[in-house]
PDB file of C-alpha atoms in Angstrom:
ATOM      1  CA  UNK A   1       7.267  70.621  98.002  1.00  0.00           C
ATOM      2  CA  UNK A   2       8.119  69.858 101.221  1.00  0.00           C
ATOM      3  CA  UNK A   3       6.414  66.731 102.775  1.00  0.00           C
ATOM      4  CA  UNK A   4       4.923  66.902 106.642  1.00  0.00           C
ATOM      5  CA  UNK A   5       3.182  63.707 108.357  1.00  0.00           C
ATOM      6  CA  UNK A   6       1.323  63.734 111.258  1.00  0.00           C
ATOM      7  CA  UNK A   7       0.625  60.370 113.205  1.00  0.00           C
ATOM      8  CA  UNK A   8      -1.884  59.960 115.570  1.00  0.00           C
ATOM      9  CA  UNK A   9      -4.903  57.833 117.077  1.00  0.00           C
ATOM     10  CA  UNK A  10      -6.905  61.112 118.170  1.00  0.00           C
ATOM     11  CA  UNK A  11      -8.960  61.718 115.070  1.00  0.00           C
ATOM     12  CA  UNK A  12     -10.445  65.153 116.982  1.00  0.00           C
ATOM     13  CA  UNK A  13      -6.540  65.646 117.447  1.00  0.00           C
ATOM     14  CA  UNK A  14      -5.569  64.894 114.194  1.00  0.00           C
ATOM     15  CA  UNK A  15      -8.350  66.908 112.451  1.00  0.00           C
ATOM     16  CA  UNK A  16      -7.472  70.283 114.380  1.00  0.00           C
ATOM     17  CA  UNK A  17      -3.595  69.858 114.237  1.00  0.00           C
ATOM     18  CA  UNK A  18      -4.553  69.679 110.409  1.00  0.00           C
ATOM     19  CA  UNK A  19      -6.693  72.685 110.268  1.00  0.00           C
ATOM     20  CA  UNK A  20      -4.523  74.602 111.704  1.00  0.00           C
ATOM     21  CA  UNK A  21      -1.568  74.205 109.878  1.00  0.00           C
ATOM     22  CA  UNK A  22      -3.474  74.543 107.227  1.00  0.00           C
ATOM     23  CA  UNK A  23      -4.263  78.015 107.986  1.00  0.00           C
ATOM     24  CA  UNK A  24      -0.784  79.033 108.715  1.00  0.00           C
ATOM     25  CA  UNK A  25       0.179  77.590 105.360  1.00  0.00           C
ATOM     26  CA  UNK A  26      -1.924  79.418 103.577  1.00  0.00           C
ATOM     27  CA  UNK A  27      -1.609  82.563 105.120  1.00  0.00           C
ATOM     28  CA  UNK A  28       2.328  82.313 104.343  1.00  0.00           C
ATOM     29  CA  UNK A  29       1.383  80.967 101.041  1.00  0.00           C
ATOM     30  CA  UNK A  30       4.184  77.802 101.644  1.00  0.00           C
ATOM     31  CA  UNK A  31       4.252  74.931  99.188  1.00  0.00           C
ATOM     32  CA  UNK A  32       3.854  72.102 101.850  1.00  0.00           C
ATOM     33  CA  UNK A  33       1.752  69.074 101.412  1.00  0.00           C
ATOM     34  CA  UNK A  34       0.311  67.270 104.634  1.00  0.00           C
ATOM     35  CA  UNK A  35      -0.922  63.583 104.738  1.00  0.00           C
ATOM     36  CA  UNK A  36      -2.821  62.530 107.920  1.00  0.00           C
ATOM     37  CA  UNK A  37      -1.650  58.557 109.771  1.00  0.00           C
ATOM     38  CA  UNK A  38      -4.133  57.286 112.358  1.00  0.00           C
ATOM     39  CA  UNK A  39      -1.531  54.745 112.803  1.00  0.00           C
ATOM     40  CA  UNK A  40       2.487  54.219 112.479  1.00  0.00           C
ATOM     41  CA  UNK A  41       2.535  51.204 110.034  1.00  0.00           C
ATOM     42  CA  UNK A  42       0.436  53.497 107.497  1.00  0.00           C
ATOM     43  CA  UNK A  43       3.174  56.557 107.545  1.00  0.00           C
ATOM     44  CA  UNK A  44       5.981  54.157 107.225  1.00  0.00           C
ATOM     45  CA  UNK A  45       4.198  52.464 104.342  1.00  0.00           C
ATOM     46  CA  UNK A  46       4.187  55.790 102.743  1.00  0.00           C
ATOM     47  CA  UNK A  47       7.885  56.634 103.554  1.00  0.00           C
ATOM     48  CA  UNK A  48       8.630  53.556 101.735  1.00  0.00           C
ATOM     49  CA  UNK A  49       6.307  53.776  98.542  1.00  0.00           C
ATOM     50  CA  UNK A  50       6.674  58.064  98.010  1.00  0.00           C
ATOM     51  CA  UNK A  51       9.418  58.745  99.867  1.00  0.00           C
ATOM     52  CA  UNK A  52      10.880  60.935 102.774  1.00  0.00           C
ATOM     53  CA  UNK A  53       8.973  63.928 105.320  1.00  0.00           C
ATOM     54  CA  UNK A  54      10.994  66.465 105.950  1.00  0.00           C
ATOM     55  CA  UNK A  55       8.647  66.824 109.169  1.00  0.00           C
ATOM     56  CA  UNK A  56       7.131  64.562 110.840  1.00  0.00           C
ATOM     57  CA  UNK A  57       4.843  65.045 114.374  1.00  0.00           C
ATOM     58  CA  UNK A  58       4.616  61.776 116.365  1.00  0.00           C
ATOM     59  CA  UNK A  59       2.334  60.741 118.583  1.00  0.00           C
ATOM     60  CA  UNK A  60       4.182  58.969 121.586  1.00  0.00           C
ATOM     61  CA  UNK A  61       1.786  57.161 123.266  1.00  0.00           C
ATOM     62  CA  UNK A  62      -0.355  55.163 120.411  1.00  0.00           C
ATOM     63  CA  UNK A  63      -2.273  52.524 121.310  1.00  0.00           C
ATOM     64  CA  UNK A  64      -0.774  50.163 118.289  1.00  0.00           C
ATOM     65  CA  UNK A  65       2.667  50.552 117.204  1.00  0.00           C
ATOM     66  CA  UNK A  66       3.763  53.408 120.065  1.00  0.00           C
ATOM     67  CA  UNK A  67       5.015  56.163 119.025  1.00  0.00           C
ATOM     68  CA  UNK A  68       9.041  55.502 119.803  1.00  0.00           C
ATOM     69  CA  UNK A  69       9.311  52.847 117.782  1.00  0.00           C
ATOM     70  CA  UNK A  70       7.845  54.791 115.038  1.00  0.00           C
ATOM     71  CA  UNK A  71      10.530  57.199 115.353  1.00  0.00           C
ATOM     72  CA  UNK A  72      13.427  54.918 115.680  1.00  0.00           C
ATOM     73  CA  UNK A  73      11.538  54.040 112.087  1.00  0.00           C
ATOM     74  CA  UNK A  74      11.360  57.221 110.660  1.00  0.00           C
ATOM     75  CA  UNK A  75      14.992  58.159 112.056  1.00  0.00           C
ATOM     76  CA  UNK A  76      16.455  55.015 110.457  1.00  0.00           C
ATOM     77  CA  UNK A  77      14.824  56.014 106.844  1.00  0.00           C
ATOM     78  CA  UNK A  78      14.550  59.722 107.151  1.00  0.00           C
ATOM     79  CA  UNK A  79      17.925  60.768 109.091  1.00  0.00           C
ATOM     80  CA  UNK A  80      17.311  64.705 108.161  1.00  0.00           C
ATOM     81  CA  UNK A  81      13.611  64.380 108.752  1.00  0.00           C
ATOM     82  CA  UNK A  82      12.827  66.922 112.074  1.00  0.00           C
ATOM     83  CA  UNK A  83      10.642  64.703 114.097  1.00  0.00           C
ATOM     84  CA  UNK A  84       8.360  66.235 116.865  1.00  0.00           C
ATOM     85  CA  UNK A  85       6.534  64.372 119.505  1.00  0.00           C
ATOM     86  CA  UNK A  86       3.262  65.025 121.191  1.00  0.00           C
ATOM     87  CA  UNK A  87       2.100  63.169 123.916  1.00  0.00           C
ATOM     88  CA  UNK A  88      -1.135  64.256 126.091  1.00  0.00           C
ATOM     89  CA  UNK A  89       0.895  64.113 129.160  1.00  0.00           C
ATOM     90  CA  UNK A  90       4.328  65.886 130.184  1.00  0.00           C
ATOM     91  CA  UNK A  91       5.712  62.314 129.179  1.00  0.00           C
ATOM     92  CA  UNK A  92       9.497  61.869 129.593  1.00  0.00           C
ATOM     93  CA  UNK A  93      11.521  58.692 128.132  1.00  0.00           C
ATOM     94  CA  UNK A  94      15.650  59.364 127.684  1.00  0.00           C
ATOM     95  CA  UNK A  95      15.327  57.182 124.772  1.00  0.00           C
ATOM     96  CA  UNK A  96      13.156  59.305 122.540  1.00  0.00           C
ATOM     97  CA  UNK A  97      16.649  61.732 122.660  1.00  0.00           C
ATOM     98  CA  UNK A  98      18.190  59.193 120.076  1.00  0.00           C
ATOM     99  CA  UNK A  99      15.702  60.059 117.569  1.00  0.00           C
ATOM    100  CA  UNK A 100      16.832  64.010 118.183  1.00  0.00           C
ATOM    101  CA  UNK A 101      13.973  65.300 118.449  1.00  0.00           C
ATOM    102  CA  UNK A 102      13.359  69.211 117.381  1.00  0.00           C
ATOM    103  CA  UNK A 103      10.789  70.143 120.031  1.00  0.00           C
ATOM    104  CA  UNK A 104       7.972  68.412 122.338  1.00  0.00           C
ATOM    105  CA  UNK A 105       4.412  69.445 122.917  1.00  0.00           C
ATOM    106  CA  UNK A 106       1.594  69.013 125.340  1.00  0.00           C
ATOM    107  CA  UNK A 107      -1.558  68.572 124.378  1.00  0.00           C
ATOM    108  CA  UNK A 108      -3.885  71.075 123.765  1.00  0.00           C
ATOM    109  CA  UNK A 109      -0.802  72.943 121.357  1.00  0.00           C
ATOM    110  CA  UNK A 110      -1.334  76.728 121.777  1.00  0.00           C
ATOM    111  CA  UNK A 111      -1.318  77.893 117.915  1.00  0.00           C
ATOM    112  CA  UNK A 112       1.557  80.558 118.746  1.00  0.00           C
ATOM    113  CA  UNK A 113       3.800  77.789 119.901  1.00  0.00           C
ATOM    114  CA  UNK A 114       3.007  75.986 117.015  1.00  0.00           C
ATOM    115  CA  UNK A 115       3.633  78.381 114.633  1.00  0.00           C
ATOM    116  CA  UNK A 116       6.864  79.887 116.447  1.00  0.00           C
ATOM    117  CA  UNK A 117       8.279  76.042 115.827  1.00  0.00           C
ATOM    118  CA  UNK A 118       6.863  75.618 112.404  1.00  0.00           C
ATOM    119  CA  UNK A 119       9.164  78.728 111.375  1.00  0.00           C
ATOM    120  CA  UNK A 120      12.054  77.660 113.701  1.00  0.00           C
ATOM    121  CA  UNK A 121      11.692  74.081 111.444  1.00  0.00           C
ATOM    122  CA  UNK A 122      11.226  75.678 108.479  1.00  0.00           C
ATOM    123  CA  UNK A 123      14.343  77.848 109.092  1.00  0.00           C
ATOM    124  CA  UNK A 124      16.266  74.340 109.930  1.00  0.00           C
ATOM    125  CA  UNK A 125      15.210  72.566 106.899  1.00  0.00           C
ATOM    126  CA  UNK A 126      16.549  75.682 104.695  1.00  0.00           C
ATOM    127  CA  UNK A 127      19.905  76.051 106.543  1.00  0.00           C
ATOM    128  CA  UNK A 128      20.265  72.163 106.047  1.00  0.00           C
ATOM    129  CA  UNK A 129      19.982  72.551 101.967  1.00  0.00           C
ATOM    130  CA  UNK A 130      23.223  74.403 101.958  1.00  0.00           C
ATOM    131  CA  UNK A 131      26.466  72.489 100.768  1.00  0.00           C
ATOM    132  CA  UNK A 132      29.982  72.724 101.969  1.00  0.00           C
ATOM    133  CA  UNK A 133      32.045  72.869  99.073  1.00  0.00           C
ATOM    134  CA  UNK A 134      36.209  72.299  99.117  1.00  0.00           C
ATOM    135  CA  UNK A 135      38.424  71.514  96.914  1.00  0.00           C
ATOM    136  CA  UNK A 136      40.785  68.752  96.346  1.00  0.00           C
ATOM    137  CA  UNK A 137      43.821  66.853  93.644  1.00  0.00           C
ATOM    138  CA  UNK A 138      41.807  68.982  90.681  1.00  0.00           C
ATOM    139  CA  UNK A 139      37.840  68.148  92.026  1.00  0.00           C
ATOM    140  CA  UNK A 140      35.543  70.392  93.375  1.00  0.00           C
ATOM    141  CA  UNK A 141      33.178  68.752  95.809  1.00  0.00           C
ATOM    142  CA  UNK A 142      30.047  69.841  97.288  1.00  0.00           C
ATOM    143  CA  UNK A 143      28.781  68.013 100.624  1.00  0.00           C
ATOM    144  CA  UNK A 144      24.649  68.629 101.801  1.00  0.00           C
ATOM    145  CA  UNK A 145      25.210  70.360 105.128  1.00  0.00           C
ATOM    146  CA  UNK A 146      22.751  67.847 106.473  1.00  0.00           C
ATOM    147  CA  UNK A 147      24.784  64.634 105.593  1.00  0.00           C
ATOM    148  CA  UNK A 148      27.958  65.402 106.974  1.00  0.00           C
ATOM    149  CA  UNK A 149      27.908  63.270 110.265  1.00  0.00           C
ATOM    150  CA  UNK A 150      31.106  65.121 111.322  1.00  0.00           C
ATOM    151  CA  UNK A 151      34.833  66.711 110.408  1.00  0.00           C
ATOM    152  CA  UNK A 152      38.108  65.342 111.590  1.00  0.00           C
ATOM    153  CA  UNK A 153      41.352  66.599 111.369  1.00  0.00           C
ATOM    154  CA  UNK A 154      44.501  64.391 109.875  1.00  0.00           C
ATOM    155  CA  UNK A 155      47.660  65.955 110.071  1.00  0.00           C
ATOM    156  CA  UNK A 156      47.396  68.557 106.817  1.00  0.00           C
ATOM    157  CA  UNK A 157      44.084  67.553 105.957  1.00  0.00           C
ATOM    158  CA  UNK A 158      40.793  67.462 107.250  1.00  0.00           C
ATOM    159  CA  UNK A 159      38.316  64.307 106.861  1.00  0.00           C
ATOM    160  CA  UNK A 160      34.596  64.242 106.341  1.00  0.00           C
ATOM    161  CA  UNK A 161      32.355  61.594 107.016  1.00  0.00           C
ATOM    162  CA  UNK A 162      28.742  61.708 105.502  1.00  0.00           C
ATOM    163  CA  UNK A 163      26.146  59.419 105.686  1.00  0.00           C
ATOM    164  CA  UNK A 164      27.730  57.838 101.831  1.00  0.00           C
ATOM    165  CA  UNK A 165      31.186  58.337 101.631  1.00  0.00           C
ATOM    166  CA  UNK A 166      34.584  59.992 103.331  1.00  0.00           C
ATOM    167  CA  UNK A 167      35.986  62.430 101.762  1.00  0.00           C
ATOM    168  CA  UNK A 168      39.766  64.645 102.704  1.00  0.00           C
ATOM    169  CA  UNK A 169      41.381  67.757 101.442  1.00  0.00           C
ATOM    170  CA  UNK A 170      43.595  70.304 102.849  1.00  0.00           C
ATOM    171  CA  UNK A 171      42.747  72.381 105.204  1.00  0.00           C
ATOM    172  CA  UNK A 172      42.721  73.101 108.770  1.00  0.00           C
ATOM    173  CA  UNK A 173      39.829  72.591 111.256  1.00  0.00           C
ATOM    174  CA  UNK A 174      39.771  75.614 113.229  1.00  0.00           C
ATOM    175  CA  UNK A 175      38.590  77.401 109.910  1.00  0.00           C
ATOM    176  CA  UNK A 176      36.437  75.190 108.604  1.00  0.00           C
ATOM    177  CA  UNK A 177      34.682  75.333 112.344  1.00  0.00           C
ATOM    178  CA  UNK A 178      34.058  79.061 111.409  1.00  0.00           C
ATOM    179  CA  UNK A 179      32.989  78.170 108.246  1.00  0.00           C
ATOM    180  CA  UNK A 180      30.238  75.906 108.843  1.00  0.00           C
ATOM    181  CA  UNK A 181      28.770  77.274 111.745  1.00  0.00           C
ATOM    182  CA  UNK A 182      27.962  80.117 109.915  1.00  0.00           C
ATOM    183  CA  UNK A 183      25.950  77.696 107.590  1.00  0.00           C
ATOM    184  CA  UNK A 184      24.255  75.606 110.668  1.00  0.00           C
ATOM    185  CA  UNK A 185      24.480  75.791 114.304  1.00  0.00           C
ATOM    186  CA  UNK A 186      23.785  72.046 115.159  1.00  0.00           C
ATOM    187  CA  UNK A 187      27.769  71.634 114.761  1.00  0.00           C
ATOM    188  CA  UNK A 188      29.855  70.878 118.109  1.00  0.00           C
ATOM    189  CA  UNK A 189      33.504  71.440 118.204  1.00  0.00           C
ATOM    190  CA  UNK A 190      33.763  68.957 120.739  1.00  0.00           C
ATOM    191  CA  UNK A 191      37.864  67.953 120.345  1.00  0.00           C
ATOM    192  CA  UNK A 192      40.748  70.283 118.767  1.00  0.00           C
ATOM    193  CA  UNK A 193      39.972  66.906 116.131  1.00  0.00           C
ATOM    194  CA  UNK A 194      36.933  66.442 115.900  1.00  0.00           C
ATOM    195  CA  UNK A 195      33.795  68.996 114.814  1.00  0.00           C
ATOM    196  CA  UNK A 196      30.195  66.960 114.824  1.00  0.00           C
ATOM    197  CA  UNK A 197      26.980  67.113 113.822  1.00  0.00           C
ATOM    198  CA  UNK A 198      25.224  66.947 116.774  1.00  0.00           C
ATOM    199  CA  UNK A 199      21.880  65.394 115.196  1.00  0.00           C
ATOM    200  CA  UNK A 200      24.252  61.724 114.861  1.00  0.00           C
ATOM    201  CA  UNK A 201      25.403  61.785 117.925  1.00  0.00           C
ATOM    202  CA  UNK A 202      23.126  58.960 119.806  1.00  0.00           C
ATOM    203  CA  UNK A 203      24.881  58.970 122.750  1.00  0.00           C
ATOM    204  CA  UNK A 204      26.631  61.227 125.010  1.00  0.00           C
ATOM    205  CA  UNK A 205      28.521  60.717 128.296  1.00  0.00           C
ATOM    206  CA  UNK A 206      31.656  63.204 129.656  1.00  0.00           C
ATOM    207  CA  UNK A 207      33.925  61.983 128.008  1.00  0.00           C
ATOM    208  CA  UNK A 208      32.879  60.729 125.195  1.00  0.00           C
ATOM    209  CA  UNK A 209      29.986  60.408 121.950  1.00  0.00           C
ATOM    210  CA  UNK A 210      28.721  58.122 119.800  1.00  0.00           C
ATOM    211  CA  UNK A 211      27.662  59.130 116.585  1.00  0.00           C
ATOM    212  CA  UNK A 212      25.849  57.547 114.203  1.00  0.00           C
ATOM    213  CA  UNK A 213      27.116  53.892 112.553  1.00  0.00           C
ATOM    214  CA  UNK A 214      28.457  53.056 116.087  1.00  0.00           C
ATOM    215  CA  UNK A 215      31.647  55.428 116.616  1.00  0.00           C
ATOM    216  CA  UNK A 216      32.928  56.650 119.352  1.00  0.00           C
ATOM    217  CA  UNK A 217      34.495  60.055 119.599  1.00  0.00           C
ATOM    218  CA  UNK A 218      36.652  61.823 122.508  1.00  0.00           C
ATOM    219  CA  UNK A 219      35.392  64.910 124.541  1.00  0.00           C
ATOM    220  CA  UNK A 220      38.707  67.033 125.146  1.00  0.00           C
ATOM    221  CA  UNK A 221      38.665  68.327 128.435  1.00  0.00           C
ATOM    222  CA  UNK A 222      38.914  72.116 127.133  1.00  0.00           C
ATOM    223  CA  UNK A 223      35.136  71.088 125.734  1.00  0.00           C
ATOM    224  CA  UNK A 224      33.389  68.721 128.565  1.00  0.00           C
ATOM    225  CA  UNK A 225      31.580  71.876 130.240  1.00  0.00           C
ATOM    226  CA  UNK A 226      30.811  73.315 127.035  1.00  0.00           C
ATOM    227  CA  UNK A 227      29.354  69.838 125.840  1.00  0.00           C
ATOM    228  CA  UNK A 228      27.665  69.976 128.956  1.00  0.00           C
ATOM    229  CA  UNK A 229      25.753  72.211 129.005  1.00  0.00           C
ATOM    230  CA  UNK A 230      24.482  72.448 125.278  1.00  0.00           C
ATOM    231  CA  UNK A 231      23.947  68.712 124.867  1.00  0.00           C
ATOM    232  CA  UNK A 232      22.439  67.660 128.667  1.00  0.00           C
ATOM    233  CA  UNK A 233      20.613  70.778 128.851  1.00  0.00           C
ATOM    234  CA  UNK A 234      18.483  70.208 125.453  1.00  0.00           C
ATOM    235  CA  UNK A 235      18.743  66.720 125.744  1.00  0.00           C
ATOM    236  CA  UNK A 236      16.571  67.025 129.044  1.00  0.00           C
ATOM    237  CA  UNK A 237      14.282  69.372 127.693  1.00  0.00           C
ATOM    238  CA  UNK A 238      13.440  67.771 124.414  1.00  0.00           C
ATOM    239  CA  UNK A 239      13.934  71.129 122.279  1.00  0.00           C
ATOM    240  CA  UNK A 240      15.926  71.769 119.122  1.00  0.00           C
ATOM    241  CA  UNK A 241      18.832  69.583 118.368  1.00  0.00           C
TER     242      UNK A 241
END
């Protein structure tokens, strides 16, 4: 069962969003559990006690612990969670993109827009349930796509840096790029030697990116324009990453 959290100190909005989502879930017969939180502390406590959420709605301008602080902690504890910001104003803060928000809603939320975003979010989750499989030294490996930070080429080998481990196998990054981009569109080729999951990009500059773990990776001249067009637009608009 998927776990969805809504964190907002506006009780009327909390109830309205909950009821709207319930109607949509019931209509489609999805197996989704929605939990409501009026403050960030309770949300974080629930994560510690009951486990990860797959989708989290967070009001940016909470009265106590602000939404950005909550989002940072959610991202730290649940790096694969889809974070969706809500706000009564056209709020924009460059720091919010460090948690790679999937979407930004300005209240009031239109039903059609909400259902469209939820459909995209479920599609993302379905894609990220897939695994990348490879063979090396008489062993078969299967790594969840959502846990892969980046691929890199190392001579005749390809390396994988994941959230938990580093792997190597014989292969070509060009072929891996074609294969993995069919599974998940969140991977970007930034260099002939690097294929990066953009959900783990924490800093973007014209010549390099920083990924989770504070590691810097170069952007090659031939990829600069494409990366700028993709990342600059997405980080500015706060849409799907």
